[in-house]
Coordinates of C-alpha atoms (C1' of nucleotides) in Angstrom, one line a residue:
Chain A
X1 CA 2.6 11.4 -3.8
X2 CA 5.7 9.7 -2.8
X3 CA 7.2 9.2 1.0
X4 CA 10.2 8.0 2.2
X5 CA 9.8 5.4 5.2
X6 CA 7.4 3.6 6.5
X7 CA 5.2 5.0 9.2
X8 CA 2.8 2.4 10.6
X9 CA 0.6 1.7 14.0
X10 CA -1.5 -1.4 14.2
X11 CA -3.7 -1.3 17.2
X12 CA -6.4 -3.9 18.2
X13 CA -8.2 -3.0 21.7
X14 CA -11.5 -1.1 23.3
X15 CA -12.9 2.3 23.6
X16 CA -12.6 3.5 27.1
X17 CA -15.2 6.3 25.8
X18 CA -17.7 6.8 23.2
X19 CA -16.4 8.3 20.1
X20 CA -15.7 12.3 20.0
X21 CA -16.7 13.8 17.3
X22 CA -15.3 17.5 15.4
X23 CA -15.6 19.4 12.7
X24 CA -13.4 21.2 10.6
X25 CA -14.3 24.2 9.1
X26 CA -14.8 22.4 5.6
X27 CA -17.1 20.2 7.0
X28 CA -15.4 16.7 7.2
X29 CA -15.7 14.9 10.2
X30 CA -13.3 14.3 13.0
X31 CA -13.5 11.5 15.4
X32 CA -11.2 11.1 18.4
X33 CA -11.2 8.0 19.9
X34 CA -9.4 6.5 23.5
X35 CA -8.5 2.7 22.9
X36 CA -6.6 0.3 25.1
X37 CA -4.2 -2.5 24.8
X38 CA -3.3 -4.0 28.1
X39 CA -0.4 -7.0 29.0
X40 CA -0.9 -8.8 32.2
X41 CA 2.2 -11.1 33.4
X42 CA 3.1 -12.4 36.7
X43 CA 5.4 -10.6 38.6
X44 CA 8.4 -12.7 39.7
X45 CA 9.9 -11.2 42.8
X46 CA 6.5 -11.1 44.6
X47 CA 4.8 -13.7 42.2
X48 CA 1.3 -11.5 42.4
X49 CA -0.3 -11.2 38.8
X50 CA 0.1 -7.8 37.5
X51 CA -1.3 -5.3 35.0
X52 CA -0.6 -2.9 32.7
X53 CA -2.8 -0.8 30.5
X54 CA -1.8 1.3 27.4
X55 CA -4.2 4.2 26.3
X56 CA -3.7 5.2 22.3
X57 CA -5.2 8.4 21.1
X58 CA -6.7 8.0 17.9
X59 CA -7.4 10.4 15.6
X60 CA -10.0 9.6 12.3
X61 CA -10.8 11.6 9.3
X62 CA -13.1 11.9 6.5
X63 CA -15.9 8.9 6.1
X64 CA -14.0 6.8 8.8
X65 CA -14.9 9.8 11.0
X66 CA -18.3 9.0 10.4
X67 CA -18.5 5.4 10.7
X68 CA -17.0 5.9 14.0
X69 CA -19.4 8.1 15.2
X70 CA -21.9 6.4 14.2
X71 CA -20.5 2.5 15.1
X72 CA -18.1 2.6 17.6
X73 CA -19.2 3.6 21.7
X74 CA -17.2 2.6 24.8
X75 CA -16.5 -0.8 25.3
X76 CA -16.1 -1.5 21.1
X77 CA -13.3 -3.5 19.8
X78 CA -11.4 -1.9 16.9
X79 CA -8.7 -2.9 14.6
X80 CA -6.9 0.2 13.8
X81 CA -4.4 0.7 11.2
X82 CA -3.3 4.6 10.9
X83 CA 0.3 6.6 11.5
X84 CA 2.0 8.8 14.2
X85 CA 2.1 12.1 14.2
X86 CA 3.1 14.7 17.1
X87 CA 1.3 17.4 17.0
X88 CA 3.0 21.2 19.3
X89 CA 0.7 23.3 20.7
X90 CA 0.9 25.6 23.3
X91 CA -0.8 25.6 26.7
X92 CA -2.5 27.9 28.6
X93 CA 1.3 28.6 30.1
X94 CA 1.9 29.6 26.4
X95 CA 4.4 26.6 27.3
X96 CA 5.0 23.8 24.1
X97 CA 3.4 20.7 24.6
X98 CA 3.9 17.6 22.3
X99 CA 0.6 15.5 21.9
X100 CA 1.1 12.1 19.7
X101 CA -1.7 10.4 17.8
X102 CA -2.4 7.4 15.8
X103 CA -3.7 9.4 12.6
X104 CA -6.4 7.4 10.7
X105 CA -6.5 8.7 7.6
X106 CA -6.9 8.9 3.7
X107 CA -4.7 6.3 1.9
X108 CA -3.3 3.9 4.7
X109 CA -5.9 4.2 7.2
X110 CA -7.8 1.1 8.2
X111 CA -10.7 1.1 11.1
X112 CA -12.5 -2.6 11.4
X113 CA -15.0 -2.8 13.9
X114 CA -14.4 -5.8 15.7
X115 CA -16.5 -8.8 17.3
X116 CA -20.0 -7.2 17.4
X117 CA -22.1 -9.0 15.6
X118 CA -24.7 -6.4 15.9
X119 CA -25.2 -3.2 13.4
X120 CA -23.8 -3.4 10.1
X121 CA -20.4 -4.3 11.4
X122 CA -19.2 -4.0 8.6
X123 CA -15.1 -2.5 8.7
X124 CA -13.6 0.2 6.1
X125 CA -10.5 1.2 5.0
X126 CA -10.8 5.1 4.6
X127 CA -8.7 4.5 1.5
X128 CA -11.7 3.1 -0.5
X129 CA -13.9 6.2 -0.4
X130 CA -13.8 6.7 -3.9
X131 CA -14.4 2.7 -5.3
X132 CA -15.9 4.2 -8.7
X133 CA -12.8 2.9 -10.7
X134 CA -11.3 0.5 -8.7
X135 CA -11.2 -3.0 -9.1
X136 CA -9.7 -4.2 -5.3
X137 CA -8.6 -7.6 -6.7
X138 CA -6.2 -8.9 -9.7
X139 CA -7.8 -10.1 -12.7
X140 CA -4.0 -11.3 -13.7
X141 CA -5.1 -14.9 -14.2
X142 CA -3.3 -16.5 -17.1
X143 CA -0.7 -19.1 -15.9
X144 CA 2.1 -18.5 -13.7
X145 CA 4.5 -20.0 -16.5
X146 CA 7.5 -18.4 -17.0
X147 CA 7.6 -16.6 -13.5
X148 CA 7.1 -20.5 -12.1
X149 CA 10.0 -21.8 -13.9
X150 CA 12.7 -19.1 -13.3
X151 CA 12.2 -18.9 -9.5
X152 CA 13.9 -21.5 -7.1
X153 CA 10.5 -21.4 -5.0
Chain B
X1 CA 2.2 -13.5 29.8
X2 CA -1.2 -12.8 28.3
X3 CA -1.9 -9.9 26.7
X4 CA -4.9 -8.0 25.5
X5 CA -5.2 -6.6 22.4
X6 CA -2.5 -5.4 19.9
X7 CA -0.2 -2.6 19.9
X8 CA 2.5 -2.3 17.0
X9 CA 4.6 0.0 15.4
X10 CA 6.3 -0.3 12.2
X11 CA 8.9 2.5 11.1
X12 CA 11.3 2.6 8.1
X13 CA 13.5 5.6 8.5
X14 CA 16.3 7.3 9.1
X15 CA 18.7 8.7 12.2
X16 CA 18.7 12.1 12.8
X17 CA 21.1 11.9 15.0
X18 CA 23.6 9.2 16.5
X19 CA 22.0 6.8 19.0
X20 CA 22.6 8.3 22.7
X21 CA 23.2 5.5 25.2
X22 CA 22.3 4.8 28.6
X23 CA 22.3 2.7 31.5
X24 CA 19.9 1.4 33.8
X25 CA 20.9 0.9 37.4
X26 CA 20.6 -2.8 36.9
X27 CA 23.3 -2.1 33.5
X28 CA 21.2 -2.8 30.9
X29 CA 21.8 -0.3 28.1
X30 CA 19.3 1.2 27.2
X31 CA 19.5 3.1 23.3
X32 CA 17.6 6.3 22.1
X33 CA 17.1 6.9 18.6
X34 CA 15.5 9.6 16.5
X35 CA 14.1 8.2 13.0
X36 CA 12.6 10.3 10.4
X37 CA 9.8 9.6 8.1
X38 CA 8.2 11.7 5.7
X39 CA 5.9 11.9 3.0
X40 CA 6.2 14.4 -0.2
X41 CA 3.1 15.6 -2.1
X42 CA 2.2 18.1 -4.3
X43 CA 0.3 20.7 -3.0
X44 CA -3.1 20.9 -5.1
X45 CA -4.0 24.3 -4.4
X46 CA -0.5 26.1 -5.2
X47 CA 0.9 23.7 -7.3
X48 CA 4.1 23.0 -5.7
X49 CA 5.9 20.4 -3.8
X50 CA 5.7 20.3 -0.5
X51 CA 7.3 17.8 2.2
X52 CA 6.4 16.8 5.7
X53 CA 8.7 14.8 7.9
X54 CA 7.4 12.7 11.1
X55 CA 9.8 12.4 13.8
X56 CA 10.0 9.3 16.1
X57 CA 11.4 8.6 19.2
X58 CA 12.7 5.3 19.5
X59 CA 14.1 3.5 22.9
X60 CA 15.9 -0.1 22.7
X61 CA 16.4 -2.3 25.3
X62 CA 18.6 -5.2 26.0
X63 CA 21.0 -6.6 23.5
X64 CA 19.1 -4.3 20.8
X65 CA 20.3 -1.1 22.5
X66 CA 23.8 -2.7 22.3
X67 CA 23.4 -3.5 18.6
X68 CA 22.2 0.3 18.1
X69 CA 24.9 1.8 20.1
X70 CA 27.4 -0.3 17.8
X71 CA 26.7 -0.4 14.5
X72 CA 23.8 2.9 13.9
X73 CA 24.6 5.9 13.5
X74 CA 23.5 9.8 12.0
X75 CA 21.6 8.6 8.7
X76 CA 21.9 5.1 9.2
X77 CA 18.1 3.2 8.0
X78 CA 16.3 0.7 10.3
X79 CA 13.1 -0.9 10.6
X80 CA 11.5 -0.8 13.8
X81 CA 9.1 -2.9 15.2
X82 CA 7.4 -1.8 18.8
X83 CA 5.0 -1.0 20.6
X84 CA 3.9 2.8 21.6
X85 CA 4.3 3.6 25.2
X86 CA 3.1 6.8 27.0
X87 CA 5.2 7.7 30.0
X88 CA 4.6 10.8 32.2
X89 CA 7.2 12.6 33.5
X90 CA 7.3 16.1 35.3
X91 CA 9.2 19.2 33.8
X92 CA 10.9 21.7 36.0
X93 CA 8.1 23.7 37.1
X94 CA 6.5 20.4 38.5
X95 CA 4.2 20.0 35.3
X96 CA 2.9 17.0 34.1
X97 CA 4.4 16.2 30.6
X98 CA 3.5 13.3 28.5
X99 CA 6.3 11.7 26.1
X100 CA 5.1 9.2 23.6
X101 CA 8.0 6.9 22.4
X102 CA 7.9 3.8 20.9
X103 CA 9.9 1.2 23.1
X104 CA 11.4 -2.1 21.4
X105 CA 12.3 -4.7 23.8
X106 CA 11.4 -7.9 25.0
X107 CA 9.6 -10.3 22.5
X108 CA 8.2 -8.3 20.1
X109 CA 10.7 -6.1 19.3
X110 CA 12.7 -6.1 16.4
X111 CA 15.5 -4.0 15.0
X112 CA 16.9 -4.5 11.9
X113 CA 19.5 -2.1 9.9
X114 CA 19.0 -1.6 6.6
X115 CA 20.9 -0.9 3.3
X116 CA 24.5 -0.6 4.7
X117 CA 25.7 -4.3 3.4
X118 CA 28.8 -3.2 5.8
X119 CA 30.0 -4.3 9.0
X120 CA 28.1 -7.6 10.2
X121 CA 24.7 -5.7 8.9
X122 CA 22.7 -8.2 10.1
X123 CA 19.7 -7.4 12.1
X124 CA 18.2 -9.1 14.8
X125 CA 14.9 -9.5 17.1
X126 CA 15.3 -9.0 21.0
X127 CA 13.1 -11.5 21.5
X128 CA 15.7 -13.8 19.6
X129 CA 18.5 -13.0 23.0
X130 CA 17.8 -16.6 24.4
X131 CA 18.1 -19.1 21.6
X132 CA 19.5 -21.6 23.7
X133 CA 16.1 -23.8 23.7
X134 CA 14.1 -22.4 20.6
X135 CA 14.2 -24.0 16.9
X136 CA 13.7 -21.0 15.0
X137 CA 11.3 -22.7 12.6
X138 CA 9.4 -25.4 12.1
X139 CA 10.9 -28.7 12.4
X140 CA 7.0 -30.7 11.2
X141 CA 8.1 -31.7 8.0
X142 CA 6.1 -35.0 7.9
X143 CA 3.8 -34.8 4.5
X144 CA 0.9 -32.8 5.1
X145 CA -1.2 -35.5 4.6
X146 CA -4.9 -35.1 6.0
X147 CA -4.7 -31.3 6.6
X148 CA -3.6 -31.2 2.4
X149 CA -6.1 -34.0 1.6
X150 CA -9.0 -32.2 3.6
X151 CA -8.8 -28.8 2.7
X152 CA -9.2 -28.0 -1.1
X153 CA -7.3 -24.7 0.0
Chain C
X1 CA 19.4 -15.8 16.7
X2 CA 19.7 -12.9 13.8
X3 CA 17.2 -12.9 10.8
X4 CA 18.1 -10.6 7.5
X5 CA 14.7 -9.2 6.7
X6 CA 11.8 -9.1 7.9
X7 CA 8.9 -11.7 6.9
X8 CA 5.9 -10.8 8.6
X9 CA 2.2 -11.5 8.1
X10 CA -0.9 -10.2 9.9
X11 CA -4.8 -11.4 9.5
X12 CA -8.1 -10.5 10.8
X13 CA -10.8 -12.8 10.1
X14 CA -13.2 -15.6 11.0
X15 CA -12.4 -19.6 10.8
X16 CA -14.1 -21.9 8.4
X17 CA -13.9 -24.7 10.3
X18 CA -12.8 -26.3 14.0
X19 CA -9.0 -26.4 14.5
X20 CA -7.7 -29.2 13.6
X21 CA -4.2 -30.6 15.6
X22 CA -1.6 -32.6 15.1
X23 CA 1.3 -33.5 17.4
X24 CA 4.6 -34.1 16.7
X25 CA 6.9 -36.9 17.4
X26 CA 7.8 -35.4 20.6
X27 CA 4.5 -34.7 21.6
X28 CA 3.9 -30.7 21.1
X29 CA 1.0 -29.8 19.7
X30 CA 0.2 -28.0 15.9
X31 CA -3.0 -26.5 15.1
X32 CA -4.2 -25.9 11.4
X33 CA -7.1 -23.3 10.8
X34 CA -8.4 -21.4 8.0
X35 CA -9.2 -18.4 8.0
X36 CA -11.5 -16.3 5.6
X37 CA -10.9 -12.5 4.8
X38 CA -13.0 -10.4 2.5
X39 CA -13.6 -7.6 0.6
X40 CA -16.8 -6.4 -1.4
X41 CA -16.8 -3.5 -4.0
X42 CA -19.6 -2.6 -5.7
X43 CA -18.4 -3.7 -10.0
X44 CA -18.6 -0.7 -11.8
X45 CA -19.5 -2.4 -15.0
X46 CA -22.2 -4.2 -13.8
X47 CA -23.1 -1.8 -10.9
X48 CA -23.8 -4.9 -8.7
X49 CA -22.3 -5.7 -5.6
X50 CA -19.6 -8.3 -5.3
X51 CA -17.5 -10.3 -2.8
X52 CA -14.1 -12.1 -2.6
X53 CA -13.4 -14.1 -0.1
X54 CA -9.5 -15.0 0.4
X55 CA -8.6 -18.3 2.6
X56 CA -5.3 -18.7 4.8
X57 CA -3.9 -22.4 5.8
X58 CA -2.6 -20.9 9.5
X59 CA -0.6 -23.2 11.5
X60 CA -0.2 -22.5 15.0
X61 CA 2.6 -24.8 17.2
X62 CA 3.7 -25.1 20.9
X63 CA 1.2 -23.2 23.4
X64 CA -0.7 -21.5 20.9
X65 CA -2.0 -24.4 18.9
X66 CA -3.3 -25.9 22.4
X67 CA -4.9 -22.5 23.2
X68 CA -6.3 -23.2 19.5
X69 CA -7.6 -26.4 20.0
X70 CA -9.0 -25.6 23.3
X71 CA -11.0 -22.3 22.6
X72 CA -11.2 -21.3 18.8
X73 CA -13.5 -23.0 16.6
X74 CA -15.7 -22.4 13.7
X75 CA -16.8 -18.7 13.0
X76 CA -13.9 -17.7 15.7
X77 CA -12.4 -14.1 15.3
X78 CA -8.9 -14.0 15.2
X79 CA -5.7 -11.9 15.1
X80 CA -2.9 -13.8 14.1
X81 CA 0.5 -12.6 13.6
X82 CA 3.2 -14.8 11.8
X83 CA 5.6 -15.4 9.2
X84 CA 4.8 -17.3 5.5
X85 CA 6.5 -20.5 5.2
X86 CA 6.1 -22.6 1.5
X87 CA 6.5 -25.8 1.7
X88 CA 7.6 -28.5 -0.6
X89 CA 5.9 -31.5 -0.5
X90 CA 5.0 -34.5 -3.3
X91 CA 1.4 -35.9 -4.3
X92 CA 0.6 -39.4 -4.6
X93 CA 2.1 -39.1 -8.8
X94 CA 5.4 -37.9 -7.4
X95 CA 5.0 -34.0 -8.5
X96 CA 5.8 -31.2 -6.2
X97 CA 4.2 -29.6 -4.8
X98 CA 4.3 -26.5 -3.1
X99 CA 2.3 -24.8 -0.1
X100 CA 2.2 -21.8 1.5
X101 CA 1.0 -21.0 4.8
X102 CA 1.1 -18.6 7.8
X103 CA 3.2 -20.0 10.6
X104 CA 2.6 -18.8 14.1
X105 CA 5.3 -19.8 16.1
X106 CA 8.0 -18.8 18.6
X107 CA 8.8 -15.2 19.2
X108 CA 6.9 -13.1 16.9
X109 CA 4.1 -15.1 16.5
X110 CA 0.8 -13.7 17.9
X111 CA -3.1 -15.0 18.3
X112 CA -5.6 -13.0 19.7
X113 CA -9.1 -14.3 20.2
X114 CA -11.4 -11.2 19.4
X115 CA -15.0 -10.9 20.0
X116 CA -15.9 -13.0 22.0
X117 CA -16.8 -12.2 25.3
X118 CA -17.0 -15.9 26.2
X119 CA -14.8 -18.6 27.8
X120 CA -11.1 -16.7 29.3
X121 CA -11.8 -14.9 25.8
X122 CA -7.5 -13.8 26.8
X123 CA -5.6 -13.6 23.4
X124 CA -1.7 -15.0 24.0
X125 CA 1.5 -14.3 22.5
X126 CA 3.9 -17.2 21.6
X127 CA 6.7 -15.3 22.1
X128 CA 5.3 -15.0 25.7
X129 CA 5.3 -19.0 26.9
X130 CA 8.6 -18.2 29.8
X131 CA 7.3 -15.4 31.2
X132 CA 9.5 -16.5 34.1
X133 CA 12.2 -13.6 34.1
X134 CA 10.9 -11.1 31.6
X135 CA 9.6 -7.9 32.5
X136 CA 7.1 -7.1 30.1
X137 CA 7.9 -3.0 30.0
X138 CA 10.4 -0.6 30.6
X139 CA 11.5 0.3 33.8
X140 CA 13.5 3.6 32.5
X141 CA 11.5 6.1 34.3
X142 CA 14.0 8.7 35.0
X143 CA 13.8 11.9 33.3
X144 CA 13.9 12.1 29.2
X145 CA 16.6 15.1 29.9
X146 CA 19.2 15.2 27.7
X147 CA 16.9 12.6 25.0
X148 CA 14.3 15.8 25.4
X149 CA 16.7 18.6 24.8
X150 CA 18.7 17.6 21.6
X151 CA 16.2 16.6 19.4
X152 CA 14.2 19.1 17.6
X153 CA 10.5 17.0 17.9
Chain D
X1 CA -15.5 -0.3 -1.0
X2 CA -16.2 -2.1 2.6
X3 CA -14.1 -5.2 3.5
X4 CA -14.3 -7.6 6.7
X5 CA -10.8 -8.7 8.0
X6 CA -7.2 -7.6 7.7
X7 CA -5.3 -9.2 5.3
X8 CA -1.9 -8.0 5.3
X9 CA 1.8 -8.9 4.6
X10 CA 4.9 -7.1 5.0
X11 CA 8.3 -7.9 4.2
X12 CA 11.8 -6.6 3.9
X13 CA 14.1 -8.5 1.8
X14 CA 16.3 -8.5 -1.3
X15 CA 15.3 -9.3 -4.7
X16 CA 16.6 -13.0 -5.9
X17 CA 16.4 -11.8 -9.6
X18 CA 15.6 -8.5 -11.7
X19 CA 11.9 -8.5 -12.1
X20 CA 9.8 -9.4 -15.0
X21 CA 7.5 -7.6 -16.4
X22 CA 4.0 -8.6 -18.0
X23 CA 1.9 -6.7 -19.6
X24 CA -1.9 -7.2 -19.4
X25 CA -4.4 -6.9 -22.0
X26 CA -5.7 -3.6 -20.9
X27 CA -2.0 -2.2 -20.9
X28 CA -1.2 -2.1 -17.2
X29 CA 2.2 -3.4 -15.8
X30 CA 2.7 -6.3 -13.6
X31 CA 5.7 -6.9 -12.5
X32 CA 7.0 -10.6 -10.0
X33 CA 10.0 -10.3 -8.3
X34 CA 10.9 -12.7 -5.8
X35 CA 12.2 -11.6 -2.4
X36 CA 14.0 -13.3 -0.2
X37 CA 13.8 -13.6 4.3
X38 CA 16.5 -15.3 5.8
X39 CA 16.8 -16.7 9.5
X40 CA 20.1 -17.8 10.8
X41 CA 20.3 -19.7 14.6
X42 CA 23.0 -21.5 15.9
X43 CA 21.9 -25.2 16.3
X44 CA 21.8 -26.5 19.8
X45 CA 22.2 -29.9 18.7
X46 CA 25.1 -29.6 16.3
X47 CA 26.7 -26.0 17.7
X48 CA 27.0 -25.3 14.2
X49 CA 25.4 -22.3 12.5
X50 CA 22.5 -22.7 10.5
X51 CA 20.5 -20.7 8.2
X52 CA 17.1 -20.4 6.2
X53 CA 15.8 -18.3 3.4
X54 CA 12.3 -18.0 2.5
X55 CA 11.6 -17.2 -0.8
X56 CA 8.5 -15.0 -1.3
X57 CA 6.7 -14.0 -4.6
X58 CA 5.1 -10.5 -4.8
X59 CA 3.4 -9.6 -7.8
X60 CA 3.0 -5.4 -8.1
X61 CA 0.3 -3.7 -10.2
X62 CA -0.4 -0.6 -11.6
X63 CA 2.2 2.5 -11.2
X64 CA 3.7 0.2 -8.9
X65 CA 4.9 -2.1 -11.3
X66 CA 6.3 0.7 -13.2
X67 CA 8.4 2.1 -10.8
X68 CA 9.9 -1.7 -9.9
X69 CA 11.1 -2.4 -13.4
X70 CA 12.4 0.5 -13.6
X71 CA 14.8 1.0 -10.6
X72 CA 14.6 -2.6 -9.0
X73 CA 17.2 -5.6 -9.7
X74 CA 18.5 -8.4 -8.5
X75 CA 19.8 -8.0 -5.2
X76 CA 17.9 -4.6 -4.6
X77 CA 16.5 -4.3 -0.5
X78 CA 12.7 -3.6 -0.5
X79 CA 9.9 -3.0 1.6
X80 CA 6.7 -4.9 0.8
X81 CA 3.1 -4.3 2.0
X82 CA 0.5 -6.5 0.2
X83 CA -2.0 -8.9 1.0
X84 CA -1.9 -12.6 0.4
X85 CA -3.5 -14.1 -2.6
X86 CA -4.1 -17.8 -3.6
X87 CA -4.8 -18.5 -7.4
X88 CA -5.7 -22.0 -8.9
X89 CA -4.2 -22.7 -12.0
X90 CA -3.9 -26.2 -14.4
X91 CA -0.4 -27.9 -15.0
X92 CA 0.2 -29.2 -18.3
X93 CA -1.1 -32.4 -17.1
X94 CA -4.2 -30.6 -16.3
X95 CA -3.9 -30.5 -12.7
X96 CA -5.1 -28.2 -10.2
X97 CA -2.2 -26.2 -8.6
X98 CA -2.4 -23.5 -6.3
X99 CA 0.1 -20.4 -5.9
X100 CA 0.1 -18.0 -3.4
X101 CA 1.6 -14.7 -3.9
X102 CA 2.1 -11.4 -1.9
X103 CA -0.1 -9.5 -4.6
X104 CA 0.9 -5.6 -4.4
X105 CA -1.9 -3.2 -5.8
X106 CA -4.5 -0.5 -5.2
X107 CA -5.3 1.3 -1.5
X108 CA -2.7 -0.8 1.0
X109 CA -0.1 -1.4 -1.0
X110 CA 3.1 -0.1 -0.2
X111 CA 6.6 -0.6 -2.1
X112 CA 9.6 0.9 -0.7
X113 CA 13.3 1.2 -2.1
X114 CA 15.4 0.6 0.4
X115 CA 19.3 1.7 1.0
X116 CA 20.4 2.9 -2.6
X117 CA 20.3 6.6 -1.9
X118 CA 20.9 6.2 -5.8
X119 CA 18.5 7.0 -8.9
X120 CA 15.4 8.7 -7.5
X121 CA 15.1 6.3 -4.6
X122 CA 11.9 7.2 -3.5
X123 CA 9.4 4.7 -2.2
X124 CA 5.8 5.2 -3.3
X125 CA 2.5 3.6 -2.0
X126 CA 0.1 2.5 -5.1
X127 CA -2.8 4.2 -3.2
X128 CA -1.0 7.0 -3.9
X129 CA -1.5 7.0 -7.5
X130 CA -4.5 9.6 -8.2
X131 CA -2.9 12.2 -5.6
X132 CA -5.0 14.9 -7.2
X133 CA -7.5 15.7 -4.8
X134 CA -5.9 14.0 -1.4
X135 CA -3.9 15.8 1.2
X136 CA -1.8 13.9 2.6
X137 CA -1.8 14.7 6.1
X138 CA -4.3 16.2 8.7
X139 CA -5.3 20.0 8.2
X140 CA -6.7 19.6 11.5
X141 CA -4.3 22.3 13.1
X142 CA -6.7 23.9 15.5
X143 CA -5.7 24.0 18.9
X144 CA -6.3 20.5 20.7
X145 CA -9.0 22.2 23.0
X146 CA -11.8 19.9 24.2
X147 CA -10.1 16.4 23.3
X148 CA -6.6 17.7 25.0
X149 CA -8.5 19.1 28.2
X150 CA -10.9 16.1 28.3
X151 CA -8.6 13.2 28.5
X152 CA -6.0 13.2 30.6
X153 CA -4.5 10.9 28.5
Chain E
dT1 C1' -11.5 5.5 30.4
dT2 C1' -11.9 -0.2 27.9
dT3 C1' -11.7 -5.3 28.2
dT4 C1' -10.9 -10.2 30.6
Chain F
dT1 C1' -15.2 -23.5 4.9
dT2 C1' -16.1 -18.1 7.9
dT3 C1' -18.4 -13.6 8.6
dT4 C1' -21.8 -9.4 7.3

DNA sequence: TTTT
DNA sequence: TTTT
């Protein structure tokens, strides 16, 4: 699979809700998720400190759909690493509508539960379903010889 | 400013379209770009290549949307660095619409054109418009004595 | 200030140690941490489970290092967003030597405290120390007309 | 495959040479290239213009490494996603020296062409190399019901 | 709707 | 040296 451009969200914030979870008709899990990132700054013509609070639609697939659901509930910190997509659909109106999400999926998707020490905690990239015949790290270890010499570092 | 949490966008892409300017009441320009994405696979079940292409709605700010109106264009390639922002607006039959755009502006933002090695090509940060009183990097060059000497790595 | 390229580095993980600062000659303040990331695959030779633990020299300057030294320490989450810097420097037989860390400074750079729902817990942007005439988000509320109509979403 | 943190660099830059390639023991490419980030600021001090580049070495495995020696060269614009990697080698003198690198490989890593709209030109993502049984994108085309109605965003 |  |  190739792509041309990059297509990236990075979100770190908290669930507003607990996790929603789907299903498709295969089977594989779908887990919507709410999460907010908020900036707070002081307002310089009346001074006053003000607010503002960002809600992201998230959107996860596969076994980061089930972690999610089973992990995540209001109030939960996530790091979230997925990709936009605007979805059309039609309303009851049979008027289009555009809905954009941070997609959390296959390759590319990252979901890291944050802070909680409690549970397994442990975080996931949905790319590493399938670790069967993957080392994750180089095992390139001779010495950096020729490669150290050439380059003005 | 605090903030809380993290929200990021990263796009590499191209204009669909020739940036469309406009101007806030106070004058600022403000820029609107389309950028495309997409992502080419082949398609298990029927064998054949298929193509989907993601398309984003980009607003500058500031100098940036000066920069954009300038020098991008139909086809030109950019990396984008912003933050997503849901606004709500109201369509003609009184509606409520949601538009989901990814605003660069402020600190944070960064546009930077790519490829063309024409014009003056070089890209720039918008949170880079007041260099007056900032030393871009770091001017500690004393030996890194104990934090070297402490830390095997 | 313009910058060709774009040099950006982001981490998620736990300190190995207190904070240690530094201050320069004129008196600002620099904060070195560490900061561990993992990852643990199950060896498919072996079938047993492994872990690799990566360590990041992060140094932190202005506003941030002092909200370093004030409320991360040891075991501290963290997101922190800057750029790589290597550094030449010499041992005590003359040899360079060369270091490379994550610098977190100025616009662009970024520390969030995560987790912890102690102390002001509020993450803080360097980018973000002169809040004094910066609006944080866009005031553009008109209408997406024409930006709506043209471009096939 | 389950990891705790982000570890994650991205960078857009050109290439300070063409790449070499290794080769390693089981077969599979590795290619280094060395990229180059540059800053430029106009010195409040002096008034005079000033600029930095930051050389980075990214190390690519895999398909990866393929597809760099075979349409990257010197002077080529890339985009980079890797994570960072320290490795401890010996000088001659038998001395410990430490390198870090911008290590390219597996799920996360992302190498794009960028500009030349020449050769192929297509970017490709090293997860992406066993596209056999992944669809790319979401299949989840049912009508937003529940999570659309639910949340009013 | 979260969090501080 | 962290964390799980």
């Amino acid at each position: 699979m190739a792509s041309r451009g990059v297509n990236k969200v990075i979100l770190v914030g908290n669930l507003g809700n607990d996790p929603e979870i789907h299903h498709m008709p295969s089977g594989g899990a779908v887990a919507n998720i709410s999460i907010a990132t908020s900036e707070s700054w002081r307002d310089k013509a009346t001074g006053e400190q003000r607010e503002k609070t960002e809600w992201h639609r998230v959107t996860l697939f596969g076994k980061l759909a089930d972690v999610a659901a089973q992990y995540l509930k209001k109030g939960s910190q996530v790091y979230i690493e997925g990709q936009l997509q605007t979805r059309k659909w039609q309303n009851q109106q049979g008027q289009d509508q555009y809905t954009t999400e941070v997609v959390v999926q296959g390759f590319n998707g990252v979901m890291q539960m944050l802070g909680s020490r409690t549970s397994n905690g442990q975080g996931m990239a949905s790319g590493q379903q399938q670790p069967t015949s993957q080392q994750p790290q180089q095992q390139y270890n001779e010495p950096p010889m020729d490669f150290d010499d050439d380059i003005p570092l």
